[in-house]
Coordinates of C-alpha atoms in Angstrom, one line a residue:
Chain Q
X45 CA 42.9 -15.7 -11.8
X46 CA 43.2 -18.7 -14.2
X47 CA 45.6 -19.9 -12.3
X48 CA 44.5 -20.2 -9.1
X49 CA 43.2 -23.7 -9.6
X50 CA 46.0 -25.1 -11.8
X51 CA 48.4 -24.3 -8.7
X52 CA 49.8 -27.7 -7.4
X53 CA 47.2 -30.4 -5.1
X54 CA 50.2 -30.8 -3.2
X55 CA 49.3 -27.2 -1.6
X56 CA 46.8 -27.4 1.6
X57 CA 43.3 -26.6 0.9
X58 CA 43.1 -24.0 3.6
X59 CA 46.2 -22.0 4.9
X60 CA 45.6 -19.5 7.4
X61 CA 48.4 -17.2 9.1
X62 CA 47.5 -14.5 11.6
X63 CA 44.0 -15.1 10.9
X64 CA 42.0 -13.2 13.1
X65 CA 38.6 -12.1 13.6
X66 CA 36.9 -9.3 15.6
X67 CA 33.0 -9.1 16.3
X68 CA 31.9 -6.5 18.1
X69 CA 34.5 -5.3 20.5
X70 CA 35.9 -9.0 20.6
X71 CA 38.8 -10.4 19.2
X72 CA 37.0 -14.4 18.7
X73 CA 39.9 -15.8 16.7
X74 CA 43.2 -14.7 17.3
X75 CA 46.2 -14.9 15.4
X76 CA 45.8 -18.5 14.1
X77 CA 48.0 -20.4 12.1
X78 CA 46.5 -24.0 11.1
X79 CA 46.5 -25.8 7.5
X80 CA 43.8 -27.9 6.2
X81 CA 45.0 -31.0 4.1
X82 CA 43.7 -31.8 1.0
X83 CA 41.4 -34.7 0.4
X84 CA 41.2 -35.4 3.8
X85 CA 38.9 -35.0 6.6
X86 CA 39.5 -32.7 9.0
X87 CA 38.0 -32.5 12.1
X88 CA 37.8 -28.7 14.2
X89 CA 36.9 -29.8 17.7
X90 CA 36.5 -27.7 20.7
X91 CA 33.8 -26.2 22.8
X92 CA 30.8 -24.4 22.3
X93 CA 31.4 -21.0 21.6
X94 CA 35.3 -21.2 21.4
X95 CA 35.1 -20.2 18.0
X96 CA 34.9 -23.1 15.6
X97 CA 31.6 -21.2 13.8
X98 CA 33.4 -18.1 13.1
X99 CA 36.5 -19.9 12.0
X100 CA 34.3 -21.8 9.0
X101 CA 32.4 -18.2 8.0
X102 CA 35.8 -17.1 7.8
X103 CA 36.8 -19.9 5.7
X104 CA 33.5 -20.2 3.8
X105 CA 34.2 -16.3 3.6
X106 CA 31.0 -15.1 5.2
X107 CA 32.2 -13.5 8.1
X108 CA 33.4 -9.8 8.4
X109 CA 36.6 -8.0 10.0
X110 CA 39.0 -10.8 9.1
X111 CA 42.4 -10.0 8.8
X112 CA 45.8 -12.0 8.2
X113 CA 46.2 -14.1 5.7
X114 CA 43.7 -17.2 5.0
X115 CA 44.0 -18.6 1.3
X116 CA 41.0 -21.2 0.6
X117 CA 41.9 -23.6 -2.5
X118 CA 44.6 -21.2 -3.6
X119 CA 42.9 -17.9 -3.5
X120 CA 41.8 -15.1 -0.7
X121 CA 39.1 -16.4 1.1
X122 CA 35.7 -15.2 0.4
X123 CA 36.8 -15.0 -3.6
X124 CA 34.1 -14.9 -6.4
X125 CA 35.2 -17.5 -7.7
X126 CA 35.3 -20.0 -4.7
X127 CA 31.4 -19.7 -4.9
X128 CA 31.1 -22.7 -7.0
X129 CA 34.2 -24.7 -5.7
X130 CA 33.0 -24.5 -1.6
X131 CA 30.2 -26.3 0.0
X132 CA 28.7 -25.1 3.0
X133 CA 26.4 -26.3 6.0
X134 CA 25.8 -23.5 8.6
X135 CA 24.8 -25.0 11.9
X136 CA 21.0 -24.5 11.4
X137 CA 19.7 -25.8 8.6
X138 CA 19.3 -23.5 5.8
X139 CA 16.7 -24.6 3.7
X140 CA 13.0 -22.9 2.7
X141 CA 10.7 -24.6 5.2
X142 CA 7.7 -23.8 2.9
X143 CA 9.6 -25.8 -0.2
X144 CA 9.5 -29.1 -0.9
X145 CA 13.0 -30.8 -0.2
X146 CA 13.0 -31.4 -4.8
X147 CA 11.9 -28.2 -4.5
X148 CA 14.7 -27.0 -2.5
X149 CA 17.4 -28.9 -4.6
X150 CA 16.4 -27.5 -7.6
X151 CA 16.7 -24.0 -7.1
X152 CA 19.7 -24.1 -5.4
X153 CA 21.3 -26.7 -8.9
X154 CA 19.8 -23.8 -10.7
X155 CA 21.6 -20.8 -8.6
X156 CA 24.8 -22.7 -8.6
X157 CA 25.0 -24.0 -12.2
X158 CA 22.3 -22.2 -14.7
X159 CA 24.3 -23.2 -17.6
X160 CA 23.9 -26.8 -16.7
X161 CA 21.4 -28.9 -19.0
X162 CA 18.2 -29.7 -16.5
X163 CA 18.5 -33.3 -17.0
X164 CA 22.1 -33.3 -15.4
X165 CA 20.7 -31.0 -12.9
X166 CA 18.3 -34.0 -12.3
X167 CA 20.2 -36.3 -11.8
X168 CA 22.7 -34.2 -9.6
X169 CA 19.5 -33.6 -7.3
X170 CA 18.9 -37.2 -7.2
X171 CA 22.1 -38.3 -6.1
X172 CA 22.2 -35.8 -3.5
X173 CA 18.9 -37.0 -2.5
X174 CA 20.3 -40.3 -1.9
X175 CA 23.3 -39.7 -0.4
X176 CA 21.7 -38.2 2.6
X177 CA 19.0 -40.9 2.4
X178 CA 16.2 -38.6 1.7
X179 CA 14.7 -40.0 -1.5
X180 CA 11.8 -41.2 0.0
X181 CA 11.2 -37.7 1.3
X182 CA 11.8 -36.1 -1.7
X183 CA 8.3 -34.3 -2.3
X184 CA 7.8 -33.7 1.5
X185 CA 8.0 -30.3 2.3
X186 CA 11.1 -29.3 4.4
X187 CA 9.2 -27.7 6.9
X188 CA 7.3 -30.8 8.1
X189 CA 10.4 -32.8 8.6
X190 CA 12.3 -33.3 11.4
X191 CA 15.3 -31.7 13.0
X192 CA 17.3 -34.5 11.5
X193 CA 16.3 -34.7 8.4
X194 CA 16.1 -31.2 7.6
X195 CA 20.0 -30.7 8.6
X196 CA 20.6 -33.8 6.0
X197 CA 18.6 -31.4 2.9
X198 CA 20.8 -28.4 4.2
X199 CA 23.4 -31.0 4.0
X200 CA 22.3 -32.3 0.2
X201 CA 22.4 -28.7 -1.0
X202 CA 25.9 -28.3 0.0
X203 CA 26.8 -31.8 -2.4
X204 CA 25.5 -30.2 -5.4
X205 CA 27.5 -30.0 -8.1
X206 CA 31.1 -31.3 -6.9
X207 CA 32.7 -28.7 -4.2
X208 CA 36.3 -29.3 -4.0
X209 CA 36.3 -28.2 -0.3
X210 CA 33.2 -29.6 2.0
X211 CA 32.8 -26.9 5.0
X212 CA 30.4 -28.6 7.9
X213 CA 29.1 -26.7 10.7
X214 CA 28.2 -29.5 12.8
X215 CA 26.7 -31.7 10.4
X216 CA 26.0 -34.5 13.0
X217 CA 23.8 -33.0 15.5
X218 CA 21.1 -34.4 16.9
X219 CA 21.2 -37.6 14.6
X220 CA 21.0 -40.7 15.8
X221 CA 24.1 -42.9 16.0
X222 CA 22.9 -45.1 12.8
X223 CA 22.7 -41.9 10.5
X224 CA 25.7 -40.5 12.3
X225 CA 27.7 -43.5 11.2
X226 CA 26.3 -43.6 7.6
X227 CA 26.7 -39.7 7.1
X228 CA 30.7 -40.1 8.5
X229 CA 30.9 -43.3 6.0
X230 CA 29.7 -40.6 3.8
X231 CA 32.5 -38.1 4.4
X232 CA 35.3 -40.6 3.9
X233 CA 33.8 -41.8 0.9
X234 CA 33.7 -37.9 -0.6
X235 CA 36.8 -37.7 0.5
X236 CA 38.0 -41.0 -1.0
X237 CA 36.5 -40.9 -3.8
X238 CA 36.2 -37.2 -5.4
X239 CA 39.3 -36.3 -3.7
X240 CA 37.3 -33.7 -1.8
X241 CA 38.4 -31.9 1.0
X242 CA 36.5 -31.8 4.3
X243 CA 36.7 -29.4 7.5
X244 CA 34.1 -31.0 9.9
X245 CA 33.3 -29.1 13.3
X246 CA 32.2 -30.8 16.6
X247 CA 32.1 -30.9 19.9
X248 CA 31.1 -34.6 20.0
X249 CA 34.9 -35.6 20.9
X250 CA 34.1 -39.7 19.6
X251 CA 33.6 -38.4 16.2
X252 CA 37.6 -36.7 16.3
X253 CA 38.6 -40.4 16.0
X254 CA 36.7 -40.4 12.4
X255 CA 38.8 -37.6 11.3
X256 CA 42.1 -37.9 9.4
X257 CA 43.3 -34.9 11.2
X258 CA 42.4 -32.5 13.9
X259 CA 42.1 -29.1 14.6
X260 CA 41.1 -28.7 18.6
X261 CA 40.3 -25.2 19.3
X262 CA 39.7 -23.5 22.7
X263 CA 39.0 -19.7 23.6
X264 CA 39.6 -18.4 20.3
X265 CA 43.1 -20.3 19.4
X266 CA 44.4 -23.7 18.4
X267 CA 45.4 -25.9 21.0
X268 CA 46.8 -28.5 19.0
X269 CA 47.0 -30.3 15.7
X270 CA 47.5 -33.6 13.8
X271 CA 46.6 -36.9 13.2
X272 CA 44.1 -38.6 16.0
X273 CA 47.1 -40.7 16.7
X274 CA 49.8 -38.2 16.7
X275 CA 47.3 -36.8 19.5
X276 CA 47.1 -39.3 21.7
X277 CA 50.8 -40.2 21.4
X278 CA 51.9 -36.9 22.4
X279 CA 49.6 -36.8 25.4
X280 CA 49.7 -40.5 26.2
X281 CA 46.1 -40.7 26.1
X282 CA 43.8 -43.3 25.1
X283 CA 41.4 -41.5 23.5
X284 CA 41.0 -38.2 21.5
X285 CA 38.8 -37.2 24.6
X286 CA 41.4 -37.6 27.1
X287 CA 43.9 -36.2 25.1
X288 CA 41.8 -32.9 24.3
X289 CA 41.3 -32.7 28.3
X290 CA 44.6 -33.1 29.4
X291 CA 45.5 -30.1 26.7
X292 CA 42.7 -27.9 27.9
X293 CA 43.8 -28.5 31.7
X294 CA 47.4 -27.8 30.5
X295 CA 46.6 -24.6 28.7
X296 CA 44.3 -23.4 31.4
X297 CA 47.2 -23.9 34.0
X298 CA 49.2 -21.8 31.9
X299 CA 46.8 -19.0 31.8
X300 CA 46.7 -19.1 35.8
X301 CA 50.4 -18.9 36.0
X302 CA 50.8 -16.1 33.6
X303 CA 47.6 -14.1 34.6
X304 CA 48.2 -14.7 38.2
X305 CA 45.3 -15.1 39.0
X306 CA 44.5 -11.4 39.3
X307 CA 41.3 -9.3 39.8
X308 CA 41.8 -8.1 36.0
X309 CA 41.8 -11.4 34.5
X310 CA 38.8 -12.6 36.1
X311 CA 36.8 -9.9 34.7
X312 CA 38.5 -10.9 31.5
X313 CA 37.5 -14.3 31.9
X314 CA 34.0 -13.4 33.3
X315 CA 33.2 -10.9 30.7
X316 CA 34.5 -13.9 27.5
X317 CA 32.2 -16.3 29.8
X318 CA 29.5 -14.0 29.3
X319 CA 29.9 -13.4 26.0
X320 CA 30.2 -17.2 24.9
X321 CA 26.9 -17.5 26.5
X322 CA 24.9 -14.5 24.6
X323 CA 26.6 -16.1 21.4
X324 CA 25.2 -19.5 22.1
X325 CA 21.7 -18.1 22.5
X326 CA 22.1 -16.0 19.5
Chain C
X20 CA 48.6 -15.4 -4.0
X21 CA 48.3 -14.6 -0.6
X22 CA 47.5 -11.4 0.3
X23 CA 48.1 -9.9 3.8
X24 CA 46.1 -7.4 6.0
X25 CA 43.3 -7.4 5.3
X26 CA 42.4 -11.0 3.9
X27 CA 39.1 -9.9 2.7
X28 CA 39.0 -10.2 -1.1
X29 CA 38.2 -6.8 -3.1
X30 CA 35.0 -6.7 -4.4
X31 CA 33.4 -9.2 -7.0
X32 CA 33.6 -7.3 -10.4
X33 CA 30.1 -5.7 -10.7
X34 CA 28.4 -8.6 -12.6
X35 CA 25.0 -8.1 -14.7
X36 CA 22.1 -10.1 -14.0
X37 CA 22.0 -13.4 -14.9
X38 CA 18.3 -14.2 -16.2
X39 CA 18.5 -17.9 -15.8
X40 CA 19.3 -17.0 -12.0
X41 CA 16.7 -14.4 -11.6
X42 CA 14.1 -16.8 -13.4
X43 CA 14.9 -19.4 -10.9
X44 CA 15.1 -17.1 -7.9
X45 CA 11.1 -15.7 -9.2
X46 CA 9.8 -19.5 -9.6
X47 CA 11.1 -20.4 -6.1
X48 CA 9.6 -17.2 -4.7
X49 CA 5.9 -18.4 -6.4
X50 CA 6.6 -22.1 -5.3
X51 CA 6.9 -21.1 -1.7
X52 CA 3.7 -18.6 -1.9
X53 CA 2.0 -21.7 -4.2
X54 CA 2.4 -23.9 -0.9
X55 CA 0.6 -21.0 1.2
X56 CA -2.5 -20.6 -1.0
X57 CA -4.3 -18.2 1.8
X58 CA -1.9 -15.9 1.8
X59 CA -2.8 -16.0 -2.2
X60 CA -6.4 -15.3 -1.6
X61 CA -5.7 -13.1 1.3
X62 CA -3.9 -10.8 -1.3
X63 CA -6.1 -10.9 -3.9
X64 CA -9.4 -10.8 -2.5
X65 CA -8.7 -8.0 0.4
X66 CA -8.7 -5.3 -2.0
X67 CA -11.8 -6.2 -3.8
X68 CA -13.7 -6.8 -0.5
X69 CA -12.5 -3.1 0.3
X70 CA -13.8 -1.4 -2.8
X71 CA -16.9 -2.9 -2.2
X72 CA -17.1 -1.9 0.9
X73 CA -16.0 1.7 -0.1
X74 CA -18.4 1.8 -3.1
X75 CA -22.0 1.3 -0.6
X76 CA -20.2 3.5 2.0
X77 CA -20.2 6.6 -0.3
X78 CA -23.2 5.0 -1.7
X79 CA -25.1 8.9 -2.0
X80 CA -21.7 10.9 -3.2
X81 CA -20.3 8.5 -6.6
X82 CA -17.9 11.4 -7.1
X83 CA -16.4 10.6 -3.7
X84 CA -15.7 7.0 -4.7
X85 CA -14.8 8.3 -8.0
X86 CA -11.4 9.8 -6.4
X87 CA -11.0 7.6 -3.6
X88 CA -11.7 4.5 -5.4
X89 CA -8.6 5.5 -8.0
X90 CA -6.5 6.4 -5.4
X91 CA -6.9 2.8 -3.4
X92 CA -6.2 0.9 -6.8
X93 CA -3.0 2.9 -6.3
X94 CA -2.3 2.3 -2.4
X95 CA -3.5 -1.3 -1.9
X96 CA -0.6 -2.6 -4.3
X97 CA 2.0 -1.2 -2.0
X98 CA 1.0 -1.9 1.0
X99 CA 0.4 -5.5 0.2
X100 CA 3.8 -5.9 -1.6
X101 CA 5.7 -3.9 1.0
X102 CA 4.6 -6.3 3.3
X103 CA 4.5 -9.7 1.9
X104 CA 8.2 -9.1 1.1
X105 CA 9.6 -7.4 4.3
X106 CA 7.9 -10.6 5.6
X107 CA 9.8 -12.7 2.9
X108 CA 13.0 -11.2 2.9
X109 CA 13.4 -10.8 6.7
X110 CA 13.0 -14.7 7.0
X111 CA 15.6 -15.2 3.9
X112 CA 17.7 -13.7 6.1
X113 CA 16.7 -15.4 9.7
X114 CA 16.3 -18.4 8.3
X115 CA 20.6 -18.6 6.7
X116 CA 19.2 -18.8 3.0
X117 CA 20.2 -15.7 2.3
X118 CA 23.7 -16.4 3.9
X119 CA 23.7 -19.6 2.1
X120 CA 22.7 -18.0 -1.0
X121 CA 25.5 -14.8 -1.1
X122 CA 28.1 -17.7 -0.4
X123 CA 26.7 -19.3 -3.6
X124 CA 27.5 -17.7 -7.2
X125 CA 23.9 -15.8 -6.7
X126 CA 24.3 -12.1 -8.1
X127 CA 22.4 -9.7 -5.3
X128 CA 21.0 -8.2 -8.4
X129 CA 19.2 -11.8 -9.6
X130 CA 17.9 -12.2 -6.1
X131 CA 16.1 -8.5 -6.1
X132 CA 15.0 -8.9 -9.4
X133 CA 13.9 -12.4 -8.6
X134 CA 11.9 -11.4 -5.9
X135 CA 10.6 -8.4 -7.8
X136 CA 9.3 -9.9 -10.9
X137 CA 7.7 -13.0 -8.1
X138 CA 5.5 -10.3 -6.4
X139 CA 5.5 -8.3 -9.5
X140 CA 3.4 -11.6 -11.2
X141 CA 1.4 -11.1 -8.0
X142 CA 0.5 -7.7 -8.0
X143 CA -0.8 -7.8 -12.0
X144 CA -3.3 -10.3 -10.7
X145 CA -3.8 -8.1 -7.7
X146 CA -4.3 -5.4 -9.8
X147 CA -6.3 -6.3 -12.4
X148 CA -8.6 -8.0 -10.5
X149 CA -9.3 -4.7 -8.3
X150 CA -9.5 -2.7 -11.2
X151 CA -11.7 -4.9 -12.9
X152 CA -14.2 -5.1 -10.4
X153 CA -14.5 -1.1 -9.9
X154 CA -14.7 -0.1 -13.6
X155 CA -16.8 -2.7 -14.7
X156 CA -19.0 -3.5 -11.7
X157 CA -18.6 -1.1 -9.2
X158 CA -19.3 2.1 -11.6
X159 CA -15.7 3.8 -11.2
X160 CA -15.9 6.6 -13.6
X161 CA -12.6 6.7 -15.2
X162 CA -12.0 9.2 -18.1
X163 CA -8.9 7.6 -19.3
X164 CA -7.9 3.9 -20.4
X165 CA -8.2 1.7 -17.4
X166 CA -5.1 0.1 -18.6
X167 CA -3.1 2.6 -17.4
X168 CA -4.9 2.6 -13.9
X169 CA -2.9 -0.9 -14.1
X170 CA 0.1 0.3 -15.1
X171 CA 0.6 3.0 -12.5
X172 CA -0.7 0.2 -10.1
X173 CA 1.8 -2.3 -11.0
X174 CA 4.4 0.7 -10.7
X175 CA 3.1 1.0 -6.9
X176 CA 3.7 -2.5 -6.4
X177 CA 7.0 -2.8 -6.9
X178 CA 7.9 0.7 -5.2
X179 CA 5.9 -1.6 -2.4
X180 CA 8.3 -4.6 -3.2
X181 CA 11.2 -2.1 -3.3
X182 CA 10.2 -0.4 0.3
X183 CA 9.9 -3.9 1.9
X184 CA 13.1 -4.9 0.8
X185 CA 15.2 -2.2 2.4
X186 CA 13.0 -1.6 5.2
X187 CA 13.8 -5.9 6.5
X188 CA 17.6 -4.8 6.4
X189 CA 16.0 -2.8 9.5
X190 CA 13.9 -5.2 11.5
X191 CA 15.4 -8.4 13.5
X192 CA 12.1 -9.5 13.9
X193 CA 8.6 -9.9 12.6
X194 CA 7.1 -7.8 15.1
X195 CA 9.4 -5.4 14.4
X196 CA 8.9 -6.2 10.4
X197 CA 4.9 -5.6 11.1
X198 CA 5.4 -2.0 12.8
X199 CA 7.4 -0.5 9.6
X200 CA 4.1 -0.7 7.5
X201 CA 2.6 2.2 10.5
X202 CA 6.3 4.0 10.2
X203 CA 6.7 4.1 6.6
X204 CA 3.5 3.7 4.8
X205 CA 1.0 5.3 7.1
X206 CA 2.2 8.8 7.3
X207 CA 2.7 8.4 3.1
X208 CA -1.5 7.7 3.0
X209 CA -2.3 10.5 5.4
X210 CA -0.2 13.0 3.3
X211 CA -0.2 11.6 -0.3
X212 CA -3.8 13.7 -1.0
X213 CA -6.5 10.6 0.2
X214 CA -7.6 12.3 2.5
X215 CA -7.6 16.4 1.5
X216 CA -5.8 17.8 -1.9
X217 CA -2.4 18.3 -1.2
X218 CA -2.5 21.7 -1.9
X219 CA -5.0 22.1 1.2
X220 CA -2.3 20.9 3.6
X221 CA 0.1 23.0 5.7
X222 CA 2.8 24.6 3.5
X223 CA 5.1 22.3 5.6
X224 CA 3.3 18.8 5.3
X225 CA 2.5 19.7 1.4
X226 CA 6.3 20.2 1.2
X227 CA 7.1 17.0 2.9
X228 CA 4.4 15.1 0.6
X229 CA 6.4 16.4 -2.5
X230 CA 8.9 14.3 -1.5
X231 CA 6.8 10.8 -0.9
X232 CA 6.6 8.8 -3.5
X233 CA 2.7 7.7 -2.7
X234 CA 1.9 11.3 -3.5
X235 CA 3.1 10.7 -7.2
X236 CA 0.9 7.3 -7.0
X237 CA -2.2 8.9 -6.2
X238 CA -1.6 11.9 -8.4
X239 CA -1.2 9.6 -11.3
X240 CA -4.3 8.1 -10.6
X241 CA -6.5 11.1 -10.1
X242 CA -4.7 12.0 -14.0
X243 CA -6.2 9.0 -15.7
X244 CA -9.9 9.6 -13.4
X245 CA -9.7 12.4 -14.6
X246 CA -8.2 13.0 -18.5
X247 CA -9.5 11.0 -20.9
X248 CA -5.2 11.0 -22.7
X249 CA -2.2 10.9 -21.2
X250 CA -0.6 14.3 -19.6
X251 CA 2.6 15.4 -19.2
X252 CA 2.0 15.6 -15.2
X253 CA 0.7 11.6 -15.6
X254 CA 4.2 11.0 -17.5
X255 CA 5.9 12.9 -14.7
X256 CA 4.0 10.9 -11.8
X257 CA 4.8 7.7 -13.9
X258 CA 8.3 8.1 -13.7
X259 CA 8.6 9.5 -10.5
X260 CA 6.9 6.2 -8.8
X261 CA 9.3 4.0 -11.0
X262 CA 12.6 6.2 -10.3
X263 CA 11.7 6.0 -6.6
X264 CA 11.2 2.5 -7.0
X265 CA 14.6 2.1 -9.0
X266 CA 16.2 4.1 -6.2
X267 CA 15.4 1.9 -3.3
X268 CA 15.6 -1.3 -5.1
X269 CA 19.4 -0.2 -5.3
X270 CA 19.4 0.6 -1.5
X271 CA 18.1 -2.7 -0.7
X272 CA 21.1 -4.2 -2.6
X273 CA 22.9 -2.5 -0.5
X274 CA 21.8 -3.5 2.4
X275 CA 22.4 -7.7 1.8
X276 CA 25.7 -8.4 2.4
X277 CA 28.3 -11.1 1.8
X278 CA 29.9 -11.2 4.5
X279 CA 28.3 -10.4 8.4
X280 CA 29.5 -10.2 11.6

């Protein structure tokens, strides 16, 4: 087990082949194959519901009924220890509303790292505090804050100690463009500086040009990969935007041509419609 | 070190608690109730406003109270820990926390424990308060040491504790959270001998009460009311209530998982 971490940096963070995940009676990610670089950003873009959640629970090793092969920082996904190595930020924030946000940094500093003298766990909890630019809220309690701020604490909890691989479930939304370019200034300066690896989700398409690399999902599969440039080069597009569209148009022509546009496929589509809306309401 | 088909990992080596995690997990759990200081008083004065009531409601029969009076000590404990934490648990889980929490190096042994010895704190308080009030003020008659009235009522608190746990596996909502205390508790009190000595019951329903962990709660009780040393059958009820307890703390562990759908 020893050596899981001592393998080489030149190996991806992530490497998934054949990953796929089933919930309920619905395949959501099928067969993928993607890599994650390491100490890089990298962005997984794509619509609601096409599967960008499940893909970071599976990553994060959360989510049930995944099979295929999907090594996180060298080992299985979802291995003991990867528990202190991963950070993770579900899409709601995932904090004690009845805490204080201190409150809420120290007992998750004290879950991940009991061992550790309380003065580092201090000052761990205070450099969290201001990374997301919470000091000044430190003794408020979570509860009474808004949506914003309340996604930066779930965000602090996830800096504690030093993860080697960030996962962010949306970490952006509903911020305003100020805190949205100081939390992204954020990332690359993780990144930069720790050498930390980040997988960022979105479906804000401006933020894919933050990313080192990109991930763009649809329906359940990868559409495409790279560098933002790469991207736009390959679909002569100006933007990552454009670039995803013209991708999504191409791949939806191709499902037309191969389905034929008959009866069964509509109630295919109609039924994975249906579905993407129950999951966004869940 | 890849592994194929399926890429879930085998199970985390069975890991004993970690007391630094389980002492952290307790604080938090008394932090959040410090922040909600009626739900505090709620649970602590409640049962001393109902033995008072009780006591000037058989105000002509003190035997009455006597019995009843013991028995409550047993039975408000329980109810109130099953559900403050079916309450608790089922928003550790709505909320992501507990999601967040299995995905961190948190044994689900040091967050049961946590939350046990939390409401455990709780329920001496509880506890000693109630029984305080009826032996010294309200007249209960008690032939044996009221210290072990506390004991079996600190046992019923955290068979309450352990009930609420596994029950919130069960509920996706409060509402549905709120109608467990009728399913599970109510039909213990109605057959656990409150009411009418088991032995007066229906063959059937005193056989079904022999298997209802209340029963042993309230027959404990009625022991020290009633024998001024410990018996056998108090030792018996004793460790019933705490096996039971035991038992479905270790179904509730079962029932929070690291990975969900």
């Amino acid at each position: 087990m020893v050596n899981y971490s001592s393998r080489s940096s030149e190996d991806p963070a992530v490497h998934a082949r054949d990953l796929t995940v089933v919930r309920g009676r619905r395949t959501v990610l099928h067969r993928l194959r993607f890599t994650v670089p390491r100490g890089r950003i990298t962005g997984l873009l794509g619509p609601s519901g096409c599967g960008k959640s499940t893909l970071m629970r599976a990553v994060v090793g959360t989510q049930a009924k995944v099979t295929g092969t999907l090594d996180v920082l060298g080992a299985p996904a979802g291995h003991p220890l990867l528990r202190t190595r991963i950070g993770y930020v579900t899409q709601a924030p995932s904090v004690y509303d009845d805490l204080t946000v201190r409150q809420n940094l120290d007992y998750f500093a004290a879950v991940l790292d009991p061992g550790r003298a309380a003065a580092d766990r201090r000052d761990d909890v205070e450099r969290v505090l201001a990374d997301v630019d919470l000091t000044s809220h430190a003794g408020a309690l979570a509860g009474a804050l808004s949506g914003g701020q309340r996604s930066r604490v779930s965000l602090a909890v996830a800096l504690l100690g030093t993860p080697e691989l960030l996962v962010l479930d949306e970490p952006t939304v509903g911020l305003d463009p100020v805190l949205r370019r100081d939390l992204w200034a954020l990332f690359h300066d993780i990144a930069a500086s720790r050498g930390a690896t980040l997988l960022v989700s979105s479906h804000v398409m401006d933020e894919a040009e933050r990313c080192h690399s990109l991930l763009l999902m649809r329906a359940g599969e990868i559409l495409a990969d790279g560098t933002p440039d790469a991207l736009r080069a390959r679909t002569g597009s100006d933007t990552v935007e454009a670039a995803f569209l013209h991708l999504v148009d191409e791949a939806a022509a191709a499902d037309r041509t191969n389905a034929g546009g008959t009866e069964e496929s509509r109630t295919e589509e109609s039924r994975a419609n249906a579905d993407r809306t129950k999951e966004s309401t869940r | 070190m890849s592994t194929t088909h399926p890429a879930t990992t085998p199970p985390a080596p069975a890991r004993a608690l970690n007391a630094s995690r389980t002492a952290a997990t307790a604080a938090r759990v008394l932090r959040q109730l410090g922040h909600d200081p009626r739900t505090i008083a709620l649970m602590l004065l409640v049962p001393c406003v109902m033995l008072l009531l009780l006591r000037y409601v058989f105000d002509g029969s003190p035997r009455t109270f006597d019995s009843i009076g013991a028995s409550l000590l047993g039975i408000f404990p329980l109810i109130t820990m099953f559900l403050v934490t079916s309450i608790a648990t089922l928003r550790e889980r709505t909320s992501g926390t507990l999601e967040r929490l299995l995905a961190m190096p948190l044994g689900k042994g040091d967050l049961i424990a946590g939350y046990a010895l939390a409401f455990g704190a709780l329920a001496v308080v509880q506890s000693a308060l109630a029984t305080g009030l009826t032996v010294l003020f309200l007249g209960l008659d008690v032939a044996g040491s009221p210290w072990l009235l506390l004991l079996v009522a600190l046992l019923d608190a955290l068979l309450g504790t352990a009930l609420g746990l596994f029950v919130s596996a069960f509920a996706a909502s409060e509402f549905q959270a709120v109608q467990f205390m009728p399913a599970v508790i109510f039909p213990q009190l109605l057959l656990c001998g409150l009411f009418t000595p088991r032995a007066a019951m229906h063959p059937v329903l005193e056989a079904v009460s022999d298997v209802l962990p209340m029963s042993y709660a309230v027959d404990g009780m009625n022991e020290v009311l009633r024998h001024t040393d410990m018996t056998t059958a108090f030792v018996r009820d004793v460790l019933i209530v705490a096996g039971s307890a035991l038992l479905v703390l270790g179904l509730g562990a079962a029932t929070l998982r690291r990975r969900t759908e």
